[in-house]
Short mmCIF file of C-alpha atoms and ligand atoms in Angstrom, two decimals:
data_model
loop_
_atom_site.label_atom_id
_atom_site.label_comp_id
_atom_site.label_asym_id
_atom_site.label_seq_id
_atom_site.Cartn_x
_atom_site.Cartn_y
_atom_site.Cartn_z
CA GLU A 11 -17.37 58.74 -102.55
CA SER A 12 -19.84 58.59 -105.45
CA TYR A 13 -19.02 62.14 -106.53
CA LYS A 14 -15.32 61.45 -106.24
CA ARG A 15 -15.67 58.45 -108.53
CA ILE A 16 -17.92 60.39 -110.92
CA GLY A 17 -15.23 63.09 -111.02
CA GLU A 18 -12.67 60.44 -111.91
CA VAL A 19 -14.52 58.49 -114.57
CA ASP A 20 -17.64 60.23 -115.85
CA GLU A 21 -15.74 62.29 -118.36
CA LYS A 22 -15.07 58.97 -120.08
CA VAL A 23 -18.22 56.98 -119.26
CA GLN A 24 -20.69 59.91 -119.58
CA ALA A 25 -23.44 58.18 -117.63
CA PHE A 26 -24.95 61.21 -115.88
CA LEU A 27 -27.09 63.97 -117.36
CA THR A 28 -27.71 65.88 -114.12
CA LEU A 29 -26.07 65.69 -110.71
CA ASP A 30 -27.80 66.62 -107.47
CA GLU A 31 -24.67 67.13 -105.42
CA GLU A 32 -25.72 69.86 -103.01
CA LYS A 33 -28.88 68.09 -101.92
CA ALA A 34 -27.14 64.71 -101.77
CA ARG A 35 -24.45 66.10 -99.47
CA GLU A 36 -27.09 67.68 -97.27
CA THR A 37 -29.00 64.38 -97.02
CA ALA A 38 -25.77 62.50 -96.34
CA SER A 39 -24.73 64.77 -93.50
CA LYS A 40 -28.18 64.42 -91.89
CA MET A 41 -27.71 60.68 -92.17
CA ASP A 42 -24.27 60.90 -90.59
CA GLU A 43 -25.90 62.46 -87.53
CA LYS A 44 -28.55 59.75 -87.47
CA LEU A 45 -25.97 57.00 -87.87
CA GLY A 46 -24.82 57.11 -84.26
CA SER A 47 -28.34 57.33 -82.82
CA ASP A 48 -30.76 54.47 -82.16
CA GLU A 49 -33.46 55.99 -84.38
CA SER A 50 -34.85 53.41 -86.81
CA LYS A 51 -33.20 53.46 -90.23
CA GLY A 52 -34.53 52.86 -93.74
CA LEU A 53 -33.99 49.59 -95.62
CA LEU A 54 -31.29 51.11 -97.84
CA PHE A 55 -30.00 53.70 -95.38
CA GLY A 56 -27.28 55.88 -96.93
CA MET A 57 -26.94 53.97 -100.20
CA PRO A 58 -26.02 56.10 -103.25
CA ILE A 59 -28.42 55.62 -106.16
CA GLY A 60 -28.80 56.95 -109.70
CA VAL A 61 -32.17 57.37 -111.37
CA LYS A 62 -32.93 57.04 -115.07
CA ASP A 63 -33.93 60.36 -116.55
CA ASN A 64 -37.46 59.29 -117.49
CA ILE A 65 -38.45 58.95 -113.81
CA VAL A 66 -39.65 62.28 -112.45
CA THR A 67 -37.86 63.86 -109.50
CA LYS A 68 -39.26 66.92 -107.78
CA GLY A 69 -37.26 70.02 -108.62
CA LEU A 70 -34.55 67.95 -110.29
CA ARG A 71 -34.30 68.25 -114.07
CA THR A 72 -35.92 65.33 -115.93
CA THR A 73 -35.34 65.37 -119.69
CA CYS A 74 -35.92 61.80 -120.93
CA ALA A 75 -32.72 62.62 -122.86
CA SER A 76 -34.92 64.67 -125.21
CA LYS A 77 -34.55 68.23 -126.35
CA ILE A 78 -38.29 68.66 -125.95
CA LEU A 79 -37.87 68.40 -122.15
CA GLU A 80 -34.57 70.28 -121.94
CA ASN A 81 -35.83 72.66 -119.26
CA PHE A 82 -38.39 70.47 -117.47
CA ASP A 83 -38.26 70.48 -113.66
CA PRO A 84 -41.03 68.22 -112.34
CA ILE A 85 -43.25 69.38 -109.49
CA TYR A 86 -43.59 65.95 -107.89
CA ASP A 87 -41.66 62.74 -107.24
CA ALA A 88 -42.48 59.42 -108.92
CA THR A 89 -43.81 56.82 -106.48
CA VAL A 90 -40.55 54.85 -106.74
CA VAL A 91 -38.60 57.99 -105.82
CA GLN A 92 -40.85 58.56 -102.79
CA LYS A 93 -40.21 54.98 -101.81
CA LEU A 94 -36.45 55.51 -102.16
CA HIS A 95 -36.72 58.49 -99.80
CA HIS A 96 -38.55 56.25 -97.39
CA ALA A 97 -35.79 53.64 -97.66
CA GLU A 98 -33.29 56.49 -97.08
CA THR A 99 -31.15 56.18 -100.19
CA ILE A 100 -29.20 59.19 -101.44
CA THR A 101 -30.08 60.30 -104.99
CA ILE A 102 -26.82 61.12 -106.73
CA GLY A 103 -28.27 62.29 -110.05
CA LYS A 104 -30.13 61.48 -113.25
CA LEU A 105 -28.85 59.00 -115.79
CA ASN A 106 -28.54 59.15 -119.55
CA MET A 107 -30.77 57.02 -121.79
CA ASP A 108 -32.05 56.75 -125.33
CA GLU A 109 -34.55 59.53 -125.99
CA PHE A 110 -37.90 58.55 -124.40
CA ALA A 111 -36.42 55.04 -123.84
CA MET A 112 -36.45 54.27 -127.56
CA GLY A 113 -33.24 52.52 -128.48
CA SER A 114 -30.69 49.88 -127.58
CA SER A 115 -27.39 51.76 -127.44
CA ASN A 116 -27.85 55.19 -125.83
CA GLU A 117 -26.91 56.70 -129.18
CA ASN A 118 -30.42 58.16 -129.41
CA SER A 119 -29.84 60.52 -126.47
CA ALA A 120 -30.10 64.17 -127.49
CA TYR A 121 -27.29 65.06 -125.07
CA LYS A 122 -24.45 62.56 -124.90
CA LYS A 123 -23.33 59.07 -125.78
CA THR A 124 -22.73 56.95 -122.71
CA ARG A 125 -19.87 54.45 -123.13
CA ASN A 126 -19.49 50.89 -121.99
CA PRO A 127 -17.04 50.92 -119.03
CA TRP A 128 -15.57 47.59 -120.21
CA ASN A 129 -14.50 49.10 -123.51
CA LEU A 130 -15.10 52.77 -124.20
CA GLU A 131 -15.41 52.15 -127.94
CA THR A 132 -18.54 50.07 -127.42
CA VAL A 133 -22.09 50.98 -126.43
CA PRO A 134 -23.43 50.36 -122.92
CA GLY A 135 -26.74 49.11 -124.39
CA GLY A 136 -30.05 50.84 -123.95
CA SER A 137 -32.24 52.37 -123.29
CA SER A 138 -31.11 52.34 -119.62
CA GLY A 139 -27.46 52.59 -120.70
CA GLY A 140 -26.57 55.29 -118.17
CA SER A 141 -28.15 53.22 -115.39
CA ALA A 142 -26.08 50.12 -116.24
CA ALA A 143 -22.82 51.98 -116.96
CA SER A 144 -22.99 53.98 -113.71
CA VAL A 145 -23.26 50.79 -111.66
CA ALA A 146 -20.63 48.92 -113.69
CA SER A 147 -18.13 51.78 -113.32
CA GLY A 148 -18.67 52.08 -109.57
CA GLU A 149 -20.19 55.57 -109.69
CA VAL A 150 -23.24 54.42 -107.75
CA LEU A 151 -24.14 51.23 -105.95
CA PHE A 152 -27.69 51.03 -107.30
CA SER A 153 -29.68 52.49 -110.12
CA LEU A 154 -33.22 52.46 -111.43
CA GLY A 155 -33.94 51.77 -115.07
CA SER A 156 -37.08 51.13 -117.08
CA ASP A 157 -37.79 48.22 -119.39
CA THR A 158 -40.36 48.24 -122.18
CA GLY A 159 -38.72 45.66 -124.44
CA GLY A 160 -35.38 44.90 -122.80
CA SER A 161 -34.10 48.28 -121.68
CA ILE A 162 -32.97 47.07 -118.25
CA ARG A 163 -31.78 43.56 -119.14
CA GLN A 164 -29.90 44.33 -122.37
CA PRO A 165 -27.71 47.13 -120.91
CA ALA A 166 -27.19 45.05 -117.73
CA ALA A 167 -25.91 42.21 -119.95
CA PHE A 168 -23.65 44.54 -121.98
CA CYS A 169 -22.18 46.13 -118.84
CA GLY A 170 -21.80 42.95 -116.77
CA VAL A 171 -24.26 43.87 -114.01
CA VAL A 172 -27.55 42.50 -112.67
CA GLY A 173 -30.81 43.96 -114.02
CA LEU A 174 -34.38 42.86 -113.35
CA LYS A 175 -37.60 43.69 -115.16
CA PRO A 176 -40.30 42.96 -112.59
CA THR A 177 -43.71 41.47 -113.39
CA TYR A 178 -45.97 44.06 -115.02
CA GLY A 179 -47.81 45.64 -112.08
CA ARG A 180 -45.23 44.83 -109.39
CA VAL A 181 -43.81 48.36 -109.35
CA SER A 182 -45.82 51.58 -109.70
CA ARG A 183 -45.38 53.46 -112.98
CA PHE A 184 -46.66 56.72 -111.46
CA GLY A 185 -44.08 59.32 -112.44
CA LEU A 186 -42.44 57.22 -115.12
CA VAL A 187 -42.74 59.17 -118.37
CA ALA A 188 -44.78 56.73 -120.44
CA PHE A 189 -43.39 55.12 -123.60
CA ALA A 190 -45.70 52.10 -124.03
CA SER A 191 -47.91 51.93 -120.96
CA SER A 192 -48.90 48.27 -121.31
CA LEU A 193 -45.23 47.18 -121.38
CA ASP A 194 -43.26 49.68 -119.26
CA GLN A 195 -41.88 48.62 -115.88
CA ILE A 196 -39.33 50.27 -113.61
CA GLY A 197 -36.69 47.93 -112.18
CA PRO A 198 -33.39 47.71 -110.27
CA ILE A 199 -29.84 47.54 -111.68
CA THR A 200 -27.12 46.48 -109.23
CA ARG A 201 -23.84 44.59 -108.97
CA THR A 202 -25.21 41.59 -107.09
CA VAL A 203 -28.46 39.64 -106.99
CA GLU A 204 -28.80 40.31 -103.26
CA ASP A 205 -28.58 44.09 -103.78
CA ASN A 206 -31.12 43.73 -106.55
CA ALA A 207 -33.57 41.94 -104.26
CA TYR A 208 -33.18 44.67 -101.62
CA LEU A 209 -33.86 47.42 -104.13
CA LEU A 210 -36.91 45.67 -105.58
CA GLN A 211 -38.19 45.22 -102.03
CA ALA A 212 -37.93 48.96 -101.49
CA ILE A 213 -39.82 50.02 -104.66
CA SER A 214 -42.54 47.33 -105.02
CA GLY A 215 -46.20 47.36 -104.09
CA LEU A 216 -49.70 48.57 -104.83
CA ASP A 217 -50.00 52.29 -105.53
CA PRO A 218 -53.36 54.07 -105.62
CA MET A 219 -51.81 56.48 -108.16
CA ASP A 220 -51.27 53.68 -110.73
CA SER A 221 -54.33 51.60 -111.49
CA THR A 222 -52.17 48.97 -113.21
CA SER A 223 -50.09 48.36 -110.09
CA ALA A 224 -51.14 45.04 -108.61
CA LYS A 225 -52.89 44.33 -105.35
CA ILE A 226 -50.71 41.43 -104.46
CA ASP A 227 -48.44 40.79 -101.49
CA VAL A 228 -44.79 41.72 -101.78
CA PRO A 229 -42.83 38.74 -100.46
CA ASN A 230 -39.47 39.06 -98.74
CA PHE A 231 -37.24 38.74 -101.81
CA VAL A 232 -34.01 38.66 -99.85
CA GLN A 233 -35.21 35.68 -97.84
CA SER A 234 -35.69 33.71 -101.05
CA LEU A 235 -31.93 33.73 -101.71
CA THR A 236 -31.37 30.35 -100.12
CA GLY A 237 -28.87 28.98 -102.63
CA ASP A 238 -31.01 25.85 -102.91
CA ILE A 239 -32.32 24.98 -106.38
CA LYS A 240 -32.56 21.20 -106.00
CA GLY A 241 -35.37 19.77 -108.10
CA LEU A 242 -35.90 23.02 -110.01
CA LYS A 243 -37.27 22.51 -113.52
CA ILE A 244 -35.74 24.68 -116.22
CA ALA A 245 -37.11 25.14 -119.73
CA VAL A 246 -34.76 26.22 -122.52
CA PRO A 247 -36.64 27.46 -125.60
CA LYS A 248 -35.01 26.24 -128.79
CA GLU A 249 -35.91 29.57 -130.41
CA TYR A 250 -33.55 31.30 -127.93
CA LEU A 251 -30.50 29.30 -129.00
CA GLY A 252 -31.16 29.17 -132.72
CA GLU A 253 -30.72 31.44 -135.68
CA GLY A 254 -29.37 34.92 -135.03
CA VAL A 255 -27.82 34.00 -131.67
CA SER A 256 -24.01 34.05 -131.67
CA GLU A 257 -22.01 30.94 -130.91
CA GLU A 258 -20.49 32.62 -127.81
CA ALA A 259 -23.90 33.49 -126.37
CA ARG A 260 -25.18 29.98 -127.06
CA GLN A 261 -22.13 28.38 -125.45
CA SER A 262 -22.30 30.59 -122.37
CA VAL A 263 -25.88 29.48 -121.75
CA LEU A 264 -24.98 25.80 -122.18
CA ASP A 265 -22.13 26.28 -119.68
CA ALA A 266 -24.49 28.00 -117.25
CA LEU A 267 -26.93 25.09 -117.54
CA LYS A 268 -24.14 22.72 -116.53
CA VAL A 269 -23.54 24.77 -113.39
CA LEU A 270 -27.26 24.75 -112.59
CA GLU A 271 -27.42 20.99 -113.15
CA LYS A 272 -24.59 20.49 -110.68
CA LEU A 273 -26.67 22.42 -108.16
CA GLY A 274 -29.52 19.94 -108.58
CA ALA A 275 -31.72 21.50 -111.27
CA THR A 276 -32.82 19.72 -114.44
CA TRP A 277 -33.42 21.22 -117.87
CA GLU A 278 -35.25 20.36 -121.07
CA GLU A 279 -35.64 21.97 -124.45
CA VAL A 280 -39.06 23.47 -125.13
CA SER A 281 -40.63 25.62 -127.81
CA LEU A 282 -42.17 29.09 -127.68
CA PRO A 283 -43.53 28.79 -131.22
CA HIS A 284 -44.76 32.37 -131.63
CA SER A 285 -41.38 33.94 -130.68
CA LYS A 286 -40.70 34.74 -134.31
CA TYR A 287 -43.57 37.25 -134.32
CA ALA A 288 -42.50 39.00 -131.11
CA LEU A 289 -40.34 41.70 -132.68
CA ALA A 290 -42.96 42.79 -135.21
CA THR A 291 -45.73 42.64 -132.60
CA TYR A 292 -43.69 44.71 -130.15
CA TYR A 293 -42.80 47.46 -132.62
CA LEU A 294 -46.42 47.82 -133.71
CA LEU A 295 -47.85 47.90 -130.20
CA SER A 296 -45.13 49.94 -128.52
CA SER A 297 -45.08 52.51 -131.31
CA SER A 298 -48.88 52.76 -131.28
CA GLU A 299 -48.90 53.41 -127.56
CA ALA A 300 -45.98 55.82 -127.87
CA SER A 301 -47.73 57.85 -130.56
CA ALA A 302 -50.62 58.40 -128.15
CA ASN A 303 -48.46 58.97 -125.05
CA LEU A 304 -46.19 61.48 -126.76
CA ALA A 305 -49.12 63.59 -127.98
CA ARG A 306 -48.85 65.53 -124.72
CA PHE A 307 -45.59 67.18 -125.79
CA ASP A 308 -47.16 70.01 -127.71
CA GLY A 309 -44.90 72.94 -126.90
CA VAL A 310 -47.55 74.39 -124.58
CA ARG A 311 -47.52 72.36 -121.41
CA TYR A 312 -43.98 71.13 -120.95
CA GLY A 313 -40.46 71.87 -121.99
CA TYR A 314 -39.36 73.14 -125.35
CA ARG A 315 -41.37 75.70 -127.34
CA THR A 316 -40.45 76.95 -130.80
CA GLU A 317 -39.73 80.65 -131.29
CA ASN A 318 -42.10 82.91 -133.24
CA PRO A 319 -44.78 80.45 -134.36
CA LYS A 320 -47.28 81.77 -136.93
CA ASN A 321 -50.32 80.32 -135.16
CA LEU A 322 -51.28 77.54 -132.75
CA LEU A 323 -50.94 74.71 -135.28
CA ASP A 324 -47.55 76.02 -136.32
CA LEU A 325 -46.53 76.10 -132.65
CA TYR A 326 -47.41 72.41 -132.26
CA LYS A 327 -45.74 71.39 -135.49
CA LYS A 328 -42.51 73.32 -135.04
CA SER A 329 -42.09 72.54 -131.35
CA ARG A 330 -42.43 68.83 -132.07
CA ALA A 331 -40.33 68.90 -135.24
CA GLU A 332 -37.52 70.71 -133.43
CA GLY A 333 -37.89 68.95 -130.09
CA PHE A 334 -38.06 65.26 -131.00
CA GLY A 335 -35.15 63.25 -132.42
CA ASP A 336 -35.30 61.01 -135.50
CA GLU A 337 -35.98 57.71 -133.74
CA VAL A 338 -38.85 59.18 -131.74
CA LYS A 339 -40.36 60.62 -134.92
CA ARG A 340 -39.99 57.26 -136.66
CA ARG A 341 -41.97 55.55 -133.87
CA ILE A 342 -44.67 58.24 -133.79
CA MET A 343 -45.17 57.88 -137.53
CA LEU A 344 -45.31 54.09 -137.37
CA GLY A 345 -47.70 54.16 -134.40
CA THR A 346 -49.99 56.78 -135.91
CA PHE A 347 -50.16 54.75 -139.11
CA ALA A 348 -50.94 51.49 -137.27
CA LEU A 349 -53.74 53.17 -135.33
CA SER A 350 -55.33 55.02 -138.22
CA SER A 351 -58.74 53.96 -139.44
CA GLY A 352 -58.54 51.47 -142.26
CA TYR A 353 -55.26 50.07 -140.92
CA TYR A 354 -56.21 49.54 -137.29
CA ASP A 355 -57.65 46.05 -137.80
CA ALA A 356 -54.82 44.90 -140.03
CA TYR A 357 -52.01 46.11 -137.76
CA TYR A 358 -52.86 47.16 -134.21
CA LYS A 359 -55.68 44.69 -133.60
CA LYS A 360 -53.79 41.85 -135.25
CA ALA A 361 -50.73 42.61 -133.13
CA GLN A 362 -52.88 42.47 -129.98
CA LYS A 363 -54.06 39.01 -130.98
CA VAL A 364 -50.52 37.80 -131.62
CA ARG A 365 -49.54 39.22 -128.22
CA THR A 366 -52.09 36.86 -126.65
CA LEU A 367 -50.60 33.90 -128.53
CA ILE A 368 -47.13 34.82 -127.25
CA LYS A 369 -48.45 35.10 -123.70
CA ASN A 370 -50.14 31.72 -124.05
CA ASP A 371 -46.83 30.16 -125.17
CA PHE A 372 -45.30 31.25 -121.86
CA GLU A 373 -48.26 30.00 -119.81
CA GLU A 374 -48.05 26.62 -121.49
CA VAL A 375 -44.34 26.27 -120.62
CA PHE A 376 -44.85 27.58 -117.08
CA SER A 377 -47.50 24.93 -116.43
CA LYS A 378 -44.65 22.41 -116.47
CA TYR A 379 -41.47 24.32 -115.58
CA ASP A 380 -40.33 26.76 -112.88
CA VAL A 381 -38.18 29.09 -114.99
CA ILE A 382 -37.19 29.71 -118.60
CA ILE A 383 -33.52 30.31 -119.38
CA GLY A 384 -31.70 31.70 -122.39
CA PRO A 385 -29.21 34.39 -123.37
CA THR A 386 -30.16 38.02 -122.67
CA THR A 387 -28.83 39.24 -126.01
CA PRO A 388 -27.70 37.52 -129.22
CA THR A 389 -24.21 39.13 -129.01
CA PRO A 390 -22.07 41.16 -126.58
CA ALA A 391 -21.91 44.97 -126.85
CA PHE A 392 -21.31 46.35 -130.34
CA LYS A 393 -19.19 49.33 -131.40
CA ILE A 394 -20.49 52.86 -131.14
CA GLY A 395 -21.83 53.84 -134.57
CA GLU A 396 -21.97 50.26 -135.84
CA ASN A 397 -25.77 49.97 -136.02
CA ILE A 398 -26.85 53.57 -135.92
CA ASP A 399 -27.95 53.77 -139.56
CA ASP A 400 -29.74 50.46 -139.51
CA PRO A 401 -32.83 50.51 -137.28
CA LEU A 402 -33.76 46.91 -138.07
CA THR A 403 -30.43 45.49 -136.85
CA MET A 404 -30.72 47.73 -133.82
CA TYR A 405 -34.24 46.39 -133.13
CA ALA A 406 -33.01 42.79 -133.41
CA ASN A 407 -30.97 43.31 -130.24
CA ASP A 408 -34.10 42.89 -128.20
CA ILE A 409 -35.33 39.74 -129.84
CA LEU A 410 -34.79 37.69 -126.65
CA THR A 411 -36.04 40.25 -124.15
CA ILE A 412 -39.17 41.57 -125.89
CA PRO A 413 -41.35 38.44 -125.51
CA VAL A 414 -41.02 38.81 -121.73
CA ASN A 415 -42.60 42.27 -121.80
CA LEU A 416 -45.35 41.11 -124.14
CA ALA A 417 -46.19 38.31 -121.68
CA GLY A 418 -45.83 40.60 -118.64
CA VAL A 419 -43.66 38.12 -116.73
CA PRO A 420 -40.46 38.95 -114.75
CA GLY A 421 -36.97 38.49 -116.21
CA ILE A 422 -33.47 39.09 -114.91
CA SER A 423 -30.07 39.34 -116.60
CA VAL A 424 -27.05 38.13 -114.63
CA PRO A 425 -23.42 38.17 -115.81
CA CYS A 426 -22.49 34.94 -117.57
CA GLY A 427 -18.99 34.90 -119.00
CA PHE A 428 -17.26 36.99 -121.62
CA ALA A 429 -16.77 37.13 -125.37
CA ASN A 430 -13.95 39.26 -126.84
CA GLY A 431 -13.38 40.76 -123.39
CA LEU A 432 -16.99 41.93 -123.16
CA PRO A 433 -19.60 40.59 -120.71
CA LEU A 434 -22.51 38.35 -121.71
CA GLY A 435 -25.78 38.00 -119.81
CA LEU A 436 -27.89 35.01 -118.79
CA GLN A 437 -31.61 35.66 -118.82
CA ILE A 438 -33.83 33.93 -116.25
CA ILE A 439 -37.56 34.34 -116.78
CA GLY A 440 -40.20 33.48 -114.17
CA LYS A 441 -43.94 33.12 -113.70
CA HIS A 442 -46.12 36.17 -113.04
CA PHE A 443 -45.21 37.67 -109.64
CA ASP A 444 -42.64 34.94 -108.98
CA GLU A 445 -39.56 37.18 -108.79
CA SER A 446 -38.57 35.11 -105.73
CA THR A 447 -37.79 32.03 -107.84
CA VAL A 448 -36.02 34.15 -110.45
CA TYR A 449 -33.82 35.63 -107.73
CA ARG A 450 -33.21 32.25 -106.11
CA VAL A 451 -31.89 30.80 -109.37
CA ALA A 452 -29.88 33.92 -110.22
CA HIS A 453 -28.30 33.96 -106.76
CA ALA A 454 -27.43 30.27 -106.86
CA PHE A 455 -25.79 30.73 -110.27
CA GLU A 456 -23.95 33.97 -109.45
N1 LIG B 519 -34.74 48.77 -127.52
C1 LIG B 519 -36.17 48.66 -127.43
C2 LIG B 519 -36.81 49.83 -128.13
O1 LIG B 519 -36.11 50.58 -128.70
C3 LIG B 519 -36.58 48.55 -126.01
C4 LIG B 519 -36.66 49.84 -125.32
C5 LIG B 519 -37.12 49.75 -123.90
O2 LIG B 519 -37.21 48.67 -123.30
N2 LIG B 519 -37.45 50.90 -123.36
O3 LIG B 519 -37.98 50.01 -128.13
#
């Protein structure tokens, strides 16, 4: 069914970079045999899933939507992919993204521009644009994305689907090609909150292969979907409804709060005073980490290698110059600058300190409230090409999602009305490792 639908719509949506049809059909027919038997079945038995192309899959091309990995076939599966096998999903293929997860529109992919299924002239968001568009267009039931500064929640909002960035450490990053290791998390994109909770259940947990994965129990997320939010205390940061946020996005959140009030919750306005520094802090830290993480793409070990280099240095230089796209180069330059001696204290170290202030803002609010609510994005999806020449406007897309990564807390985007025929998202942010409450609120609202 998935391949039939992909055949019908992917020419327009362009969500997939690689399909794994033969293997998927083989797995499916094995499952068909098992279906009639009383053998025990995995949590997500037979469910078709798409995987973002920065999550490694054994023997299945993984490019990060970069030319530098155009011929890279990994020799192992990421932990989340192993867990999907265990849950008995069927991997349909690999999904388009912004190159190395840097971007907010999928226009930074070296291969294709994924479109928003709601309006093919607009972007699906990014960087997990393929992951959100494939679910929204019915090509797959589930997908995995990654979120460093909003890359799951922003495309989920633009495409009218549900996307969760788990608490940092909830899901193993082993096998996720690193962008900014202290911020990256893999998370589920689905049509409903319940599906989302099932998928998170399947991929969560401590992993000896990732020392930043947390030794903390994984609760039964599905059981937390009780529909009951009586007495819940909601904080609404005034910074999330102020300047730069469109009237439609503001109004949709106020409407959502009315619904939540009817269900027995209460809300108050609060302040996250350091929010205004989040964007600058994020771009310094994420680019610094990226400049170090991307040093491994040297033309020797993986993927693309330039032809006829003069010597070893020339091989490095040319392979990287030809293999990386403009946005990736921009981040590497910014990150290398921020980490260089003489500038380190003024930029990188300072940004680390501001990150702590931002995290403290959240802790302060969470000492009194259960969840924080605001819009996921300042506006609905924009037109393809509209922001491509203006990196700063593009970066401003993530102004409401980035603080969540800096603080390491979980955040979900659920569909919340429309503006100009395009979906808007409601963002619900929770305490560290309290995805259960986030899901409970999202499910009650849905
Ligand atoms: N759009 C942001 C960026 O370009 C976030 C990306 C992400 O979360 N991977 O860095």
